[in-house]
XYZ file of C-alpha atoms in Angstrom:
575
model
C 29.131 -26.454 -14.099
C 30.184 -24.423 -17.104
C 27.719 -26.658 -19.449
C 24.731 -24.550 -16.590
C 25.639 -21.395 -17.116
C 26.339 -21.624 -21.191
C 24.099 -23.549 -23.391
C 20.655 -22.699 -23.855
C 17.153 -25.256 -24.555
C 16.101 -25.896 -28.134
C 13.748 -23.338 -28.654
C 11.381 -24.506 -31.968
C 8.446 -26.295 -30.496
C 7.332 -22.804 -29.671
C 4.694 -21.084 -31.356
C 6.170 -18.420 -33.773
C 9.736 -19.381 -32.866
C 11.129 -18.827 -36.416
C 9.325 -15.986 -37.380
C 9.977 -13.898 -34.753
C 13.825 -14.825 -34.240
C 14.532 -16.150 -37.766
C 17.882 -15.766 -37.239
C 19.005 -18.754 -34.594
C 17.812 -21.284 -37.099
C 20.611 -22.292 -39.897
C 19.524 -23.474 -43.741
C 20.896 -27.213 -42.502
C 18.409 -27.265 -39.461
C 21.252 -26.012 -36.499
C 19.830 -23.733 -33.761
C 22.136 -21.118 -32.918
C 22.412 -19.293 -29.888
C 25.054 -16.599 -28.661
C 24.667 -16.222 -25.259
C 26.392 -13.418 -22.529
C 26.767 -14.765 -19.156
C 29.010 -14.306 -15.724
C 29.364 -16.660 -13.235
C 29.789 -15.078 -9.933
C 32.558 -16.077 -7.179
C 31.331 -17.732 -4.052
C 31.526 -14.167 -2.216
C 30.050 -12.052 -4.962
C 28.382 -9.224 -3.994
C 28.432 -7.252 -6.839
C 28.611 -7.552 -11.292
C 31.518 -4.858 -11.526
C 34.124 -8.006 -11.964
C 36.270 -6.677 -9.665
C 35.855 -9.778 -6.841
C 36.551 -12.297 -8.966
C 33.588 -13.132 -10.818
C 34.115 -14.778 -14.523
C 32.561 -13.150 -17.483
C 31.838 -15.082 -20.508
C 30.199 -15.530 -24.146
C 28.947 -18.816 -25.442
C 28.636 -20.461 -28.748
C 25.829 -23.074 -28.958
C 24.710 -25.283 -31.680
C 22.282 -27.584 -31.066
C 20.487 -30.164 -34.127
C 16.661 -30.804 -32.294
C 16.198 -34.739 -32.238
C 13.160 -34.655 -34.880
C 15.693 -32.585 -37.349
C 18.562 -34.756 -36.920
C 17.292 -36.714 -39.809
C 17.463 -33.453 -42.158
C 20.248 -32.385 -43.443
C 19.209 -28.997 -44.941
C 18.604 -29.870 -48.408
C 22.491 -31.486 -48.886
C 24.038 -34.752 -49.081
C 27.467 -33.162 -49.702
C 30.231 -33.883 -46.979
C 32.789 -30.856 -46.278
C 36.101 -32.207 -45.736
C 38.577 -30.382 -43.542
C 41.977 -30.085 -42.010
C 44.573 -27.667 -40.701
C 47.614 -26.741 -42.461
C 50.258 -24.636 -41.224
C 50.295 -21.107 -42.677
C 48.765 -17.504 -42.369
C 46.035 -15.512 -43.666
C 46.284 -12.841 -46.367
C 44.209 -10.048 -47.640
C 43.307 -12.751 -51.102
C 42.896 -15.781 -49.294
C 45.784 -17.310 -50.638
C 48.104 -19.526 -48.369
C 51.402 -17.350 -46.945
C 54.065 -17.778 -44.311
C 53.697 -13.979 -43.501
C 51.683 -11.083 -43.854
C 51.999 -7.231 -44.193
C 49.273 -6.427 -41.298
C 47.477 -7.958 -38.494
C 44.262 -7.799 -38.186
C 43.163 -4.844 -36.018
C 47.017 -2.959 -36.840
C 46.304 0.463 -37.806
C 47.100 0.944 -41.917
C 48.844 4.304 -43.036
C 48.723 5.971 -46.086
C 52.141 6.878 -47.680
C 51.778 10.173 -46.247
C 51.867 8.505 -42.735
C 48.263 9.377 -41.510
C 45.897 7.027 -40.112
C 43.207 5.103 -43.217
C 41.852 2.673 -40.839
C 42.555 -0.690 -39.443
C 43.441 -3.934 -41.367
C 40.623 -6.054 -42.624
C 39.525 -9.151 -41.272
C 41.774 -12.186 -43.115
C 39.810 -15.297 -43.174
C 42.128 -18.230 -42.383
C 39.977 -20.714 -44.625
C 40.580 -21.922 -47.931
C 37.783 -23.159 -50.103
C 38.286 -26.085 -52.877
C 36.247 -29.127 -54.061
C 37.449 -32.213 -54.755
C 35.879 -35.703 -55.980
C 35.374 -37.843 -52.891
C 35.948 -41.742 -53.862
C 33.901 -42.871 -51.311
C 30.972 -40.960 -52.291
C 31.172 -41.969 -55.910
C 30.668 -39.459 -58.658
C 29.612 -36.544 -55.664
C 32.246 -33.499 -54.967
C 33.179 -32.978 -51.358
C 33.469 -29.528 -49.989
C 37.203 -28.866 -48.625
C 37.887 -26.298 -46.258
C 41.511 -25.833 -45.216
C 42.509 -23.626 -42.273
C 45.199 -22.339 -41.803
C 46.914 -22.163 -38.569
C 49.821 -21.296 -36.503
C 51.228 -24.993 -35.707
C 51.033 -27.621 -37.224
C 48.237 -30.468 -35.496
C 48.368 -34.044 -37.158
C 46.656 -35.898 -34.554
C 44.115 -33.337 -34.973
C 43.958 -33.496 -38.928
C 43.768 -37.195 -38.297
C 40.562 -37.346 -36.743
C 38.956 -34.866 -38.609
C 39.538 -37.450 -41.643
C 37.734 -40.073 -39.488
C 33.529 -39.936 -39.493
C 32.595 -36.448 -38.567
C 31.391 -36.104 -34.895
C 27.965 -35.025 -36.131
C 27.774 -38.129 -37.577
C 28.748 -40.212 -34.544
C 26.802 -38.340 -32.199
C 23.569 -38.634 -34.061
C 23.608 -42.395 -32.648
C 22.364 -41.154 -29.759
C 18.248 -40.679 -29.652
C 18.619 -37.312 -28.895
C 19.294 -33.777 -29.427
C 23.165 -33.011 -30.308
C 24.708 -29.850 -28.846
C 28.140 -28.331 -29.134
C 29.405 -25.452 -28.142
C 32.621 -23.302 -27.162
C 32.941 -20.450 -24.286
C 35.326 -18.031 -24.300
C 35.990 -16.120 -20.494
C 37.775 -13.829 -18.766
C 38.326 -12.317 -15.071
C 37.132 -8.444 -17.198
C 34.135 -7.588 -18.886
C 35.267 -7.943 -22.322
C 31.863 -9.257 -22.817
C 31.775 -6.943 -26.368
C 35.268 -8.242 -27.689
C 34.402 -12.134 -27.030
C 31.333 -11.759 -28.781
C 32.578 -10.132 -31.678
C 35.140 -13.037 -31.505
C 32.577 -16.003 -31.783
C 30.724 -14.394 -34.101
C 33.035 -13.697 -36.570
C 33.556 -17.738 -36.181
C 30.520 -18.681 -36.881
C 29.774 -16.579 -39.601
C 33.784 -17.709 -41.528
C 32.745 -21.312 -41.009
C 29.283 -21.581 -42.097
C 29.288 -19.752 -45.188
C 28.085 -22.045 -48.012
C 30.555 -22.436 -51.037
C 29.007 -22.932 -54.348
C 29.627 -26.302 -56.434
C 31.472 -24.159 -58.753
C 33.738 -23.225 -56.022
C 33.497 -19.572 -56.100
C 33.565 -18.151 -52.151
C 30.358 -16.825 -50.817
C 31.501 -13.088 -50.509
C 29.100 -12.122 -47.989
C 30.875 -12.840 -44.551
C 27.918 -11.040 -42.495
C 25.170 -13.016 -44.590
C 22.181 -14.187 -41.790
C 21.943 -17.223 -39.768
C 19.107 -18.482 -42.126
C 21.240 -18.488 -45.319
C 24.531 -20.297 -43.257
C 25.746 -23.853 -42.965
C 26.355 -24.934 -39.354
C 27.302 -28.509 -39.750
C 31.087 -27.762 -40.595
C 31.387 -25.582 -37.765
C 29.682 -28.292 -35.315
C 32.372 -31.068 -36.637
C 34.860 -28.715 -36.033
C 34.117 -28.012 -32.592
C 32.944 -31.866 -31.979
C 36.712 -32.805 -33.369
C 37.853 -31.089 -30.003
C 36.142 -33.892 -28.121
C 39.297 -36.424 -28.916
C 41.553 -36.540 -26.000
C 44.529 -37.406 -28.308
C 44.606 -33.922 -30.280
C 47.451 -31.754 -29.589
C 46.400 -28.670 -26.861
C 47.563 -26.027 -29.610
C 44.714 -26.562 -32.197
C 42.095 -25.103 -30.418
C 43.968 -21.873 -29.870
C 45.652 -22.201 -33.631
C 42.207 -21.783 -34.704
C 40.594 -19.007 -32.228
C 43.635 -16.752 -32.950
C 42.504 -15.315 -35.949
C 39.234 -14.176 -34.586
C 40.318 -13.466 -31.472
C 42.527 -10.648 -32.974
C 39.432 -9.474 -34.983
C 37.105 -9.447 -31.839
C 40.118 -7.701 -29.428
C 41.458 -5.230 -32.225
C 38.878 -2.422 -31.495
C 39.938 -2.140 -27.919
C 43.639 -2.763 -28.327
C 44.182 1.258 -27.521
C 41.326 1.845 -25.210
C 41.421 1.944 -21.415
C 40.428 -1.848 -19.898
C 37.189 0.368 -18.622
C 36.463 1.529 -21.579
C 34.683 -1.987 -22.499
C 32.576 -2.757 -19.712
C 31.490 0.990 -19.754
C 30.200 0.504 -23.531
C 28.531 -3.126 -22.770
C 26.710 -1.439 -19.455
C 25.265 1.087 -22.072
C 24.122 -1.222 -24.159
C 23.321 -3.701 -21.395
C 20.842 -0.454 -19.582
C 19.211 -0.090 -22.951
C 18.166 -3.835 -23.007
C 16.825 -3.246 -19.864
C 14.635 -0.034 -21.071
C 13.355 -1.834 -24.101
C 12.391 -4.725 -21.375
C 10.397 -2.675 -19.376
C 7.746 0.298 -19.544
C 8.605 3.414 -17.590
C 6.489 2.522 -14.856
C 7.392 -1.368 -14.105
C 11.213 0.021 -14.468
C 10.504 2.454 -11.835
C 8.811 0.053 -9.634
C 12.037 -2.238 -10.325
C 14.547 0.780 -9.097
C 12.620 1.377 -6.289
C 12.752 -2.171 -4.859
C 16.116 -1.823 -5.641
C 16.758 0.759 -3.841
C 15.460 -0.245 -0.426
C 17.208 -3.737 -1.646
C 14.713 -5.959 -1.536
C 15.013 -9.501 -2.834
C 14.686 -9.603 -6.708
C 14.448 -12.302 -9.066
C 14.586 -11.678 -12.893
C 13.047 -13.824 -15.484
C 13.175 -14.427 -19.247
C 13.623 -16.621 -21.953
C 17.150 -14.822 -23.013
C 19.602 -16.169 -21.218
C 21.706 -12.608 -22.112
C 18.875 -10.646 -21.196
C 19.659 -11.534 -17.570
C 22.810 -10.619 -17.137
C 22.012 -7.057 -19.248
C 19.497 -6.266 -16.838
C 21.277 -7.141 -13.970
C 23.991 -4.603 -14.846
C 21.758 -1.974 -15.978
C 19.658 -2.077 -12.661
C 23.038 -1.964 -10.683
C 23.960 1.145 -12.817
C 21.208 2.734 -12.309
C 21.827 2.504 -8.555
C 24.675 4.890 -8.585
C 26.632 6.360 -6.473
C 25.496 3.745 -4.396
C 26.312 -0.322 -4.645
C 24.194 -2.992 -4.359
C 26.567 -4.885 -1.622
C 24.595 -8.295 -1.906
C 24.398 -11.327 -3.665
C 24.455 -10.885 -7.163
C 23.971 -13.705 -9.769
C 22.632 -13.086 -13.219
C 22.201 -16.542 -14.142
C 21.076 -18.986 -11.880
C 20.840 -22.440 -13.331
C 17.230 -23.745 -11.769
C 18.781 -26.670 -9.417
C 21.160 -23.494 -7.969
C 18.097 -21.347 -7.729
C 15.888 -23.098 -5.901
C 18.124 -22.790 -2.831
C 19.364 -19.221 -3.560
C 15.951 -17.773 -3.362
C 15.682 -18.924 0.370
C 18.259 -16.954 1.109
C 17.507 -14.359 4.003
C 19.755 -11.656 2.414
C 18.696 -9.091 0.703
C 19.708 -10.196 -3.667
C 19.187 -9.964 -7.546
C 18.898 -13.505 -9.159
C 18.668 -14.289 -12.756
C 16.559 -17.276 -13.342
C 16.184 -18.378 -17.174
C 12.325 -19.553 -17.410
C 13.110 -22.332 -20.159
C 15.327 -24.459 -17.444
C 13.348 -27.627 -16.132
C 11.691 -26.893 -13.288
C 11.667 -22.840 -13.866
C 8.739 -22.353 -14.333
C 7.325 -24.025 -10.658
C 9.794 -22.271 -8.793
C 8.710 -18.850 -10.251
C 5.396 -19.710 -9.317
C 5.965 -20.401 -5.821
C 8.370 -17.264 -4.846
C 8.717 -16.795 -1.224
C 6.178 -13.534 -0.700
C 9.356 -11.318 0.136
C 10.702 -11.957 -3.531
C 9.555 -9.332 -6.125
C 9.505 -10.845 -9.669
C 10.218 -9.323 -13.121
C 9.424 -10.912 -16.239
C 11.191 -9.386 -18.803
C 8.996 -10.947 -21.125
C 6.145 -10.488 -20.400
C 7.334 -6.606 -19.000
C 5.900 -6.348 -16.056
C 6.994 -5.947 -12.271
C 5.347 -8.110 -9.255
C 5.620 -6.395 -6.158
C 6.605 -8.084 -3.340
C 4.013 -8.981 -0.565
C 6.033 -8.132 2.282
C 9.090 -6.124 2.692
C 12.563 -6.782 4.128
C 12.357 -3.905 7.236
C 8.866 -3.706 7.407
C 8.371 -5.991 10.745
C 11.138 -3.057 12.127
C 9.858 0.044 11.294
C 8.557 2.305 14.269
C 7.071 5.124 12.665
C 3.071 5.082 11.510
C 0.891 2.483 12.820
C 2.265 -0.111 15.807
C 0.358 -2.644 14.223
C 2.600 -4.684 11.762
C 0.029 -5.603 9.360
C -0.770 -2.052 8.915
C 2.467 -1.094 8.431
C 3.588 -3.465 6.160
C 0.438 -2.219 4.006
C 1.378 1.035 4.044
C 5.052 0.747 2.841
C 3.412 -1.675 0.353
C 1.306 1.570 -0.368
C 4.215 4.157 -0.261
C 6.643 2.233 -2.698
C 3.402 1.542 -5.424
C 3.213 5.144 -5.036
C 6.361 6.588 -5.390
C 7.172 3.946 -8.362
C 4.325 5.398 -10.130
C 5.173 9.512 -9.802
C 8.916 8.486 -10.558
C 7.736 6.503 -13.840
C 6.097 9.384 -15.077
C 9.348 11.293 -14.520
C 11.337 7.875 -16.270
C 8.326 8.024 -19.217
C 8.841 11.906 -19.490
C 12.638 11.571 -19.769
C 12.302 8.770 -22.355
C 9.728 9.200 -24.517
C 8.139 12.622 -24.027
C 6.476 13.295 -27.022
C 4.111 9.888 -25.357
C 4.072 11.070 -21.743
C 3.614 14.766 -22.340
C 1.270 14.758 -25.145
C -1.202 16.760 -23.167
C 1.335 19.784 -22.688
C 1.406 22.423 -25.716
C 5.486 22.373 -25.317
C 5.665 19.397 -27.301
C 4.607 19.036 -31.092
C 5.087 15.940 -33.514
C 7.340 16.423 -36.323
C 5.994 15.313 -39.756
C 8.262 12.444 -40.161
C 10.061 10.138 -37.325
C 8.020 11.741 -34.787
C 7.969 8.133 -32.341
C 11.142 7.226 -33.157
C 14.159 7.562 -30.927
C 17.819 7.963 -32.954
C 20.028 8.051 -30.141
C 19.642 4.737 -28.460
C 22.632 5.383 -26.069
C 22.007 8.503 -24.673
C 18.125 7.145 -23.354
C 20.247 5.251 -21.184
C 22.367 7.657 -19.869
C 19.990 10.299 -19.315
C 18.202 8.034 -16.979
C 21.179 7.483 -14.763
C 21.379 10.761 -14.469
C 17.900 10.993 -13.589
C 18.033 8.441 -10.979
C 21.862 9.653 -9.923
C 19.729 13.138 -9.584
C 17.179 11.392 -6.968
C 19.205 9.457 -5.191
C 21.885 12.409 -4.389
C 18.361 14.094 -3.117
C 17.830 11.149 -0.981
C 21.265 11.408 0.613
C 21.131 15.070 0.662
C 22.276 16.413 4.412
C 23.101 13.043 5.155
C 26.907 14.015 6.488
C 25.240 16.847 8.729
C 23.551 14.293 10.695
C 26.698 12.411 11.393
C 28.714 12.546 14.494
C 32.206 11.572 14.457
C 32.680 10.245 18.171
C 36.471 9.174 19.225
C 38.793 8.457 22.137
C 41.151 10.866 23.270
C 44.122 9.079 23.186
C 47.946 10.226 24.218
C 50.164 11.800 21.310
C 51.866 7.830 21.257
C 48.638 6.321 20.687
C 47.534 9.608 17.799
C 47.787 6.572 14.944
C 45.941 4.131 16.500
C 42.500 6.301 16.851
C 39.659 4.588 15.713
C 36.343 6.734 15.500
C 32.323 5.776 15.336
C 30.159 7.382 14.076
C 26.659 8.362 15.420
C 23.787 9.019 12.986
C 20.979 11.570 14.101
C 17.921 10.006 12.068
C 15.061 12.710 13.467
C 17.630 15.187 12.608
C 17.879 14.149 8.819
C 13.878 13.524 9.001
C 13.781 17.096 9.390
C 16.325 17.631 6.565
C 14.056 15.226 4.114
C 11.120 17.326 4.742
C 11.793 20.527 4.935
C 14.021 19.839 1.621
C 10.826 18.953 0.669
C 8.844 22.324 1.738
C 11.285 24.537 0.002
C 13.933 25.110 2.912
C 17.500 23.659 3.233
C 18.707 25.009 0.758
C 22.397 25.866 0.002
C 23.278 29.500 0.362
C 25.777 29.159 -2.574
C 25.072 27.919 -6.063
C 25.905 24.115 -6.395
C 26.977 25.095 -10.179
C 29.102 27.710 -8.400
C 30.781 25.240 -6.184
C 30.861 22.230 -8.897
C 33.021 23.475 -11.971
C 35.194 20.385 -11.632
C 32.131 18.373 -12.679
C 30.473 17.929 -16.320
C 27.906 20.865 -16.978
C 24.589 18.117 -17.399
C 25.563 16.661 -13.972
C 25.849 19.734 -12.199
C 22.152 20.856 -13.524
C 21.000 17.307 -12.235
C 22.529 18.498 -8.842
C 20.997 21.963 -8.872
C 17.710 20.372 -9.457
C 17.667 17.561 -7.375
C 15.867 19.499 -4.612
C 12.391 19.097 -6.750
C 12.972 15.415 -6.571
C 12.586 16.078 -2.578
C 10.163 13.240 -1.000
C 7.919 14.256 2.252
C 7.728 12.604 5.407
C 4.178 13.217 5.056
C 3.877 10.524 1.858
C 6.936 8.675 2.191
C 8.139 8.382 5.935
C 8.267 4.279 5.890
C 10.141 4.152 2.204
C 12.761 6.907 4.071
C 12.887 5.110 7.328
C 13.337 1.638 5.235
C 16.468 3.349 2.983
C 17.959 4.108 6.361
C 18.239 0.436 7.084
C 19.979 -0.495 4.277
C 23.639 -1.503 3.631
C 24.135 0.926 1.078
C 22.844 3.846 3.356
C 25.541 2.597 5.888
C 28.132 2.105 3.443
C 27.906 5.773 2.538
C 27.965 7.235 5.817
C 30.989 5.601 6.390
C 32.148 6.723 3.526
C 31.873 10.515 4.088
C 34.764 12.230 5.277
C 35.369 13.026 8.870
C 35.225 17.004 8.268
C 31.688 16.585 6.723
C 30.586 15.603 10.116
C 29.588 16.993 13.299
C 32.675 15.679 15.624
C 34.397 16.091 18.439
């Protein structure tokens, strides 16, 4: 269900909880949680959204059971309703406006000052509530599209925070926005700007709170939670809900109203691979890429629910040009994952450790599953590999063989996660070399978060174009010689010569192969910092001597075959 993928455990009975995340905990005792998530099609092999896979953003509040007798330090009740009308720049009540929100404002010289600001919909008074006696009630009015009695009607009624605290437990409400595109950065920015309009605190005197962006800790969630609850009432007209989204949806779409649809998903898998660095040392990430890259079976674990899907994306970015052509799902809910990590298929699972029953079933992992805790930070190597009971070269003894892939990918993960640490954070992994000195000020920290990120994929482009290096010369493009009648109807194979590219892979390795023209010569067409990558890749060579099983095991892989098929029948040897 939705409800699986979307809300996320009460999270104060840990130790610290509030101090170190101060900011999911609101002044009237809400926990608030804004959590990314995608929930893949049945045949999903991949996160790119392009097989039909929903993306989504959640909304959570949830009022723990022992704080449902709190009410943050306030007996006051905020009255609402909806009344039909539009936003302006004051906050005062109109049937039109000059802008939208997110329309581009011009000067009277014509040129370009910026976009509209955001106009809150809500409209703060106080009023003496009868029922309460000599007590003001907070109103909030909203104003909408439509108009929605049956909607104002029950939001007149006991509020829904009230009803549902009848129950003897926790109360949790929520709202999800989705889409079939990875707007993941415009629906968050939506729901935020939500929460934030809705839970600022008005003063008695009824001057606004002018701080929109004001933390979690200084907001009022209970308004916001009737709000939503209201929705629960079968009898409300099916407008209201979006009368009241549209507003914020405008803010959280405006920024990418003129961009290319790719231009969002590119920006969140930035910011999604730099989630992933800060997850994970140089080292366990290289480990991680690795396994990856001979797609093994890998199961990702944290506490963040958002975190998952992040570093799900940023692994499969890092795999480029290549495509992890297996199951795929960020976010497993724990009575889906228990059966998914049976499955014989190579695949990257999310698996949020605060679920019931998490915690057991990351404790018992099948010994082919490698874990990563993106807690804790660390990388668990697999026991046994996916094509290690079919490899021929080395030892004819499976044991041993499986040991010394086991051997050869520990290896490799470490010499490449000096290269990631090097790349990252030199002036730490290259203190011993005289090259690099410590300015006097902001010598550890990093000021371009972004580019970390994208210097890594090139990095890791850079090794795996070495690893597929020669790969088309070992082809051969085999085919029936039909008649002239029967030209369209040719259908090729194609026969891959692996001792061949052995040979390739190590004498790339001793110095030889190498291209009698330039690569930057014969590149031009391709961004300066990517051809360099390219001209260098051949010291990112691996030797059959100390990596023979990790070759022979990327040879087995769907992505290996889903490149060779790929290549052109001219870069082949054919006939």
């Amino acid at each position: 269900t939705l409800e699986s993928y979307a809300c996320v455990f009460p999270y104060t009975n840990k130790p610290f909880a509030q101090v170190a995340d101060s900011s999911r905990l609101s002044s009237d005792g809400w926990e608030v949680a804004l959590i990314n998530f995608m929930i893949p099609n049945a045949d999903a092999s991949s996160g790119d959204g392009e097989n039909g896979s929903i993306f989504g953003v959640s909304l959570v509040l949830t009022k723990p059971y022992e704080g449902l007798s709190s009410n943050g330090g306030t007996n006051k009740r905020v009255a609402m309703e909806l009344v039909q009308g539009e936003a302006t720049e004051d906050g005062s009540k109109s049937s039109e406006t000059s802008e939208k929100v997110g329309e581009t404002v011009v000067d009277s010289d014509g040129k370009a000052i910026g976009a509209a600001p955001f106009a809150s919909p809500l409209i703060f008074s106080h009023q003496k509530a009868e029922s309460i006696g000599d007590s003001f009630t907070s109103m909030r009015q909203i104003r909408v599209s439509s108009e929605t009695p049956n909607f104002n009607s029950r939001l007149k009624g006991t509020p829904w925070s009230e009803r549902a605290t009848k129950e003897d437990c926790s109360i949790t409400v929520g709202i999800a926005l989705v889409s079939q595109k990875n707007s993941i950065l415009a629906m968050r920015s939506t729901l935020s700007r939500l929460l934030f309009d809705h839970s600022r605190s008005v003063p008695v005197d009824g001057k606004e709170d002018e701080d929109n962006d004001a933390s979690v800790s200084q907001l009022v969630c209970g308004p916001l939670a009737d709000l939503l609850g209201n929705f629960s009432h079968e009898d409300i007209e099916s407008v209201a809900l979006k009368c009241v989204l549209e507003p914020y949806l405008r803010f959280g779409s405006s920024p990418w109203l003129d961009q290319p649809l790719i231009k969002q998903s590119t920006e969140f898998m930035l910011c999604a691979g730099m989630q992933l660095l800060q997850s994970l040392p140089p080292v366990p990430l290289a480990l991680l890429f690795v396994s990856a890259l001979l797609e093994q079976k890998i199961v990702f674990s944290s506490s963040r629910r958002s975190l998952l899907l992040s570093a799900t994306c940023g692994l499969t970015e890092l795999l480029q040009p290549l495509k992890w052509s297996h199951l795929l799902v960020p976010l497993a809910p724990s009575a889906l994952a228990t059966d998914l990590v049976q499955y014989p298929a190579p695949f990257i699972l999310g698996i949020p450790s605060e679920d019931p029953g998490s915690m057991d079933l990351l404790n018992s992992l099948p010994e082919d599953v490698t874990l990563v805790d993106l807690d804790v930070g660390r990388v668990i190597l697999a026991r046994s590999f996916a094509f290690d009971d079919g490899l021929v070269r080395g030892e004819t003894d499976e044991q041993t063989t499986a040991r010394a892939l086991r051997s050869q990918v520990l290896y490799l993960a470490q010499s490449l996660g000096v290269l990631f640490g090097a790349c990252l954070q030199q002036q730490t992994w290259c203190c011993d070399s005289p090259s690099v000195t410590f300015p006097q000020s902001q010598a550890l920290r990093h000021t371009t978060t972004t580019t970390d990120f994208e210097r890594l994929k090139l990095l890791s482009k850079s090794f795996i174009n070495e690893i597929l290096e020669g790969a088309p010369f070992c082809c051969f493009w085999v085919e029936e010689n039909k008649k002239d009648a029967e030209a369209s109807m040719k259908e090729g194979n194609i026969l891959f010569d692996e001792d061949r590219f052995f040979d390739i892979k190590n004498g790339r390795a001793e110095g030889l192969y190498q291209p009698l023209f330039s690569k930057r010569d014969c590149l031009e067409v391709l961004p300066s910092d990517e051809s360099e990558a390219r001209e260098s890749s051949s010291k990112l060579a691996l030797s059959l001597r100390d990596f023979d099983l990790v070759l022979e095991s990327f040879l087995r892989c769907q992505s290996m075959s889903t490149f060779i098929s790929s290549c052109p029948k001219k870069s082949m040897v054919y006939y």
